[in-house]
Short mmCIF file of C-alpha atoms in Angstrom, two decimals:
data_model
loop_
_atom_site.label_atom_id
_atom_site.label_comp_id
_atom_site.label_asym_id
_atom_site.label_seq_id
_atom_site.Cartn_x
_atom_site.Cartn_y
_atom_site.Cartn_z
CA MET A 19 -115.64 -96.31 -121.94
CA VAL A 20 -112.44 -95.04 -120.31
CA GLU A 21 -112.33 -91.32 -119.61
CA LYS A 22 -109.61 -89.57 -121.59
CA LYS A 23 -106.64 -88.19 -119.68
CA ARG A 24 -106.23 -84.44 -120.07
CA VAL A 25 -102.63 -83.48 -120.90
CA ALA A 26 -101.81 -79.78 -120.44
CA ILE A 27 -98.58 -78.34 -121.81
CA LEU A 28 -97.60 -74.86 -120.65
CA ILE A 29 -96.16 -72.72 -123.44
CA ILE A 30 -94.47 -69.39 -122.79
CA ASP A 31 -92.52 -66.79 -124.70
CA ASP A 32 -88.98 -68.08 -125.36
CA VAL A 33 -89.97 -71.67 -124.61
CA GLU A 34 -87.50 -74.17 -126.08
CA VAL A 35 -89.34 -75.63 -129.09
CA LEU A 36 -88.49 -79.31 -128.58
CA ASP A 37 -89.23 -79.00 -124.85
CA PHE A 38 -92.95 -78.67 -125.62
CA ALA A 39 -93.11 -80.14 -129.13
CA GLY A 40 -91.36 -83.39 -128.15
CA PRO A 41 -93.85 -84.31 -125.41
CA PHE A 42 -96.72 -83.01 -127.56
CA GLU A 43 -95.62 -85.38 -130.33
CA VAL A 44 -95.25 -88.37 -128.01
CA PHE A 45 -98.62 -87.95 -126.31
CA SER A 46 -100.49 -87.00 -129.49
CA VAL A 47 -99.00 -89.88 -131.50
CA THR A 48 -99.88 -92.27 -128.66
CA ASN A 49 -103.42 -90.95 -128.84
CA GLU A 50 -103.53 -91.15 -132.64
CA VAL A 51 -102.26 -94.72 -133.00
CA ASN A 52 -104.77 -95.79 -130.33
CA GLY A 53 -107.84 -94.37 -132.06
CA TYR A 54 -107.83 -90.98 -130.31
CA GLY A 55 -109.40 -92.58 -127.26
CA LEU A 56 -106.70 -92.17 -124.60
CA MET A 57 -106.06 -88.46 -124.18
CA GLU A 58 -106.98 -84.88 -124.87
CA ILE A 59 -103.77 -82.89 -125.38
CA PHE A 60 -103.78 -79.09 -125.20
CA THR A 61 -101.49 -76.12 -124.72
CA VAL A 62 -101.93 -73.40 -122.11
CA SER A 63 -100.40 -69.94 -121.79
CA GLY A 64 -100.83 -66.84 -119.66
CA GLU A 65 -103.11 -65.35 -122.30
CA LYS A 66 -104.71 -66.77 -125.41
CA ARG A 67 -102.40 -64.93 -127.78
CA GLU A 68 -99.50 -65.77 -130.04
CA VAL A 69 -96.56 -67.19 -128.10
CA ARG A 70 -93.10 -66.59 -129.59
CA ALA A 71 -91.06 -69.71 -128.91
CA ARG A 72 -87.28 -69.78 -129.05
CA ASN A 73 -85.85 -68.66 -132.42
CA GLY A 74 -89.12 -67.12 -133.55
CA LEU A 75 -91.60 -70.00 -133.89
CA SER A 76 -95.14 -68.67 -133.40
CA VAL A 77 -97.64 -70.84 -131.53
CA ILE A 78 -101.26 -70.16 -130.57
CA PRO A 79 -102.23 -71.85 -127.28
CA HIS A 80 -105.51 -73.70 -126.94
CA TYR A 81 -106.31 -72.03 -123.59
CA ALA A 82 -105.36 -69.17 -121.33
CA LEU A 83 -104.51 -70.10 -117.73
CA GLY A 84 -107.96 -69.37 -116.33
CA GLU A 85 -109.82 -71.24 -119.08
CA ALA A 86 -107.90 -74.53 -119.22
CA PRO A 87 -109.45 -77.79 -118.03
CA VAL A 88 -107.86 -79.30 -114.92
CA PRO A 89 -105.12 -81.61 -116.25
CA ASP A 90 -104.41 -85.21 -115.34
CA ILE A 91 -100.90 -84.76 -116.73
CA LEU A 92 -99.19 -81.38 -116.43
CA ILE A 93 -96.08 -80.67 -118.54
CA ILE A 94 -93.83 -77.69 -117.83
CA PRO A 95 -91.21 -77.15 -120.57
CA GLY A 96 -88.13 -74.97 -120.28
CA GLY A 97 -86.16 -72.39 -122.19
CA SER A 98 -84.98 -68.91 -121.32
CA GLY A 99 -88.62 -67.87 -120.86
CA THR A 100 -88.74 -69.72 -117.54
CA ARG A 101 -86.52 -67.15 -115.79
CA PRO A 102 -89.04 -64.24 -115.77
CA LEU A 103 -91.77 -66.63 -114.62
CA LEU A 104 -89.87 -67.40 -111.43
CA HIS A 105 -91.42 -64.14 -110.19
CA ASP A 106 -94.85 -64.51 -111.85
CA ASN A 107 -97.28 -65.38 -109.06
CA GLU A 108 -100.16 -66.05 -111.48
CA VAL A 109 -98.25 -68.72 -113.40
CA LEU A 110 -96.72 -70.26 -110.27
CA SER A 111 -100.13 -70.38 -108.59
CA TRP A 112 -101.63 -72.06 -111.68
CA ILE A 113 -98.83 -74.66 -111.64
CA VAL A 114 -99.42 -75.41 -107.94
CA THR A 115 -103.21 -75.64 -108.35
CA SER A 116 -102.95 -77.78 -111.50
CA ALA A 117 -100.37 -80.06 -109.87
CA GLN A 118 -102.64 -80.70 -106.89
CA GLY A 119 -105.25 -82.42 -109.06
CA ALA A 120 -102.86 -84.04 -111.54
CA GLU A 121 -101.78 -87.68 -111.60
CA ARG A 122 -98.40 -86.73 -113.03
CA VAL A 123 -96.40 -83.51 -113.16
CA LEU A 124 -93.60 -83.45 -115.74
CA SER A 125 -90.89 -80.92 -116.47
CA VAL A 126 -88.52 -80.73 -119.39
CA CYS A 127 -85.20 -78.92 -119.15
CA THR A 128 -85.43 -75.70 -117.11
CA GLY A 129 -89.14 -76.22 -116.57
CA ALA A 130 -87.82 -77.84 -113.38
CA LEU A 131 -86.93 -74.35 -112.13
CA LEU A 132 -90.64 -73.48 -112.06
CA LEU A 133 -91.49 -76.72 -110.26
CA GLY A 134 -88.74 -75.96 -107.76
CA LYS A 135 -89.93 -72.39 -107.22
CA ALA A 136 -93.47 -73.70 -106.70
CA GLY A 137 -92.21 -76.06 -103.97
CA LEU A 138 -93.09 -79.18 -105.95
CA LEU A 139 -89.57 -80.67 -105.82
CA ASN A 140 -89.10 -80.51 -102.04
CA GLY A 141 -87.71 -83.81 -100.77
CA LEU A 142 -87.41 -85.25 -104.29
CA ARG A 143 -84.59 -86.17 -106.64
CA CYS A 144 -84.77 -84.21 -109.91
CA THR A 145 -82.83 -83.07 -112.94
CA THR A 146 -82.74 -80.30 -115.52
CA HIS A 147 -80.60 -78.98 -118.38
CA HIS A 148 -76.90 -79.26 -117.53
CA SER A 149 -76.48 -75.48 -117.67
CA ALA A 150 -79.02 -75.02 -114.85
CA PHE A 151 -77.93 -77.60 -112.27
CA GLY A 152 -76.58 -74.92 -109.92
CA LEU A 153 -79.60 -72.65 -110.29
CA LEU A 154 -82.01 -75.52 -109.65
CA ALA A 155 -80.08 -76.50 -106.51
CA GLU A 156 -80.31 -72.87 -105.35
CA ILE A 157 -84.05 -72.55 -106.11
CA ALA A 158 -84.95 -75.96 -104.66
CA PRO A 159 -82.44 -76.55 -101.84
CA GLU A 160 -84.58 -79.32 -100.32
CA SER A 161 -84.26 -81.42 -103.49
CA GLU A 162 -81.39 -83.54 -104.78
CA VAL A 163 -80.30 -82.54 -108.28
CA LEU A 164 -79.04 -85.53 -110.27
CA ARG A 165 -76.46 -84.43 -112.83
CA ASP A 166 -76.18 -87.63 -114.85
CA ALA A 167 -79.83 -88.65 -115.36
CA ARG A 168 -81.77 -88.46 -118.63
CA PHE A 169 -84.94 -88.24 -116.53
CA VAL A 170 -85.89 -88.84 -112.90
CA ASP A 171 -89.19 -90.52 -112.00
CA GLU A 172 -90.28 -89.80 -108.44
CA GLY A 173 -93.81 -91.14 -108.90
CA LYS A 174 -96.10 -88.18 -109.33
CA VAL A 175 -93.28 -85.82 -110.37
CA VAL A 176 -91.00 -86.68 -113.29
CA THR A 177 -88.25 -84.31 -114.43
CA SER A 178 -86.03 -84.60 -117.49
CA ALA A 179 -82.70 -83.23 -118.59
CA GLY A 180 -82.52 -80.83 -121.51
CA ILE A 181 -84.53 -80.57 -124.68
CA SER A 182 -84.56 -84.01 -126.39
CA ALA A 183 -84.66 -85.79 -123.01
CA GLY A 184 -88.31 -84.76 -122.79
CA ILE A 185 -89.10 -87.29 -125.52
CA ASP A 186 -87.52 -90.12 -123.52
CA MET A 187 -89.35 -89.01 -120.38
CA SER A 188 -92.68 -88.79 -122.23
CA LEU A 189 -92.30 -92.30 -123.68
CA HIS A 190 -91.46 -93.55 -120.18
CA VAL A 191 -94.63 -91.94 -118.81
CA VAL A 192 -96.72 -93.37 -121.66
CA ALA A 193 -95.35 -96.82 -120.78
CA SER A 194 -96.18 -96.35 -117.10
CA LEU A 195 -99.73 -95.15 -117.86
CA PHE A 196 -100.72 -97.35 -120.78
CA GLY A 197 -98.15 -100.17 -120.91
CA LYS A 198 -94.81 -100.76 -122.55
CA GLU A 199 -96.39 -102.12 -125.74
CA VAL A 200 -98.25 -98.83 -126.27
CA ALA A 201 -95.03 -96.84 -125.75
CA GLN A 202 -93.17 -99.12 -128.16
CA GLY A 203 -95.90 -98.59 -130.77
CA THR A 204 -95.59 -94.83 -130.35
CA ALA A 205 -91.80 -94.94 -130.63
CA ALA A 206 -91.98 -97.17 -133.72
CA TYR A 207 -94.36 -94.74 -135.42
CA MET A 208 -92.03 -91.86 -134.54
CA GLU A 209 -88.97 -93.89 -135.62
CA TYR A 210 -87.46 -93.12 -132.23
CA PRO A 211 -85.42 -95.63 -130.19
CA PHE A 212 -87.19 -97.04 -127.14
CA PRO A 213 -86.04 -100.05 -125.08
#
């Protein structure tokens, strides 16, 4: 029996809803249509309390930072809530520690700012939401910010442009981990275009 991959999605106050919900849908649908045998998907936040996502959506995380299992796939979404976390050593330390043991580290939108601040984009090409290209270049000067990419796969680290691009990136990662046929099955179930 294959051991399930643990997929951790960070959720924070003012997180962009589709930034976390898009990847959650892709990975959870992949798991569902494959008999729930591929992954364990969970959300993580600073504390195990209600998180107020962008525009007022309330979400309860599965784990607080210190309680979460070590992920195989780490997903860092964006939104205006990323800005205060650029100075939150506890969250940045958790990202660095989690990334060390992960097979893949993904960011959606301005989640790339946190990866950049944590030093995880040094020497890599990356992308983010179009409104944050300049800020990402400032935070991660040793990276190359691509301004015309839907997502950028640098092997272990994969970054996506804004909001809906996280769905494309997640399907790409599903294809790379489990095969293109599995990703196509997920996309068909979601009624989402996938090459």
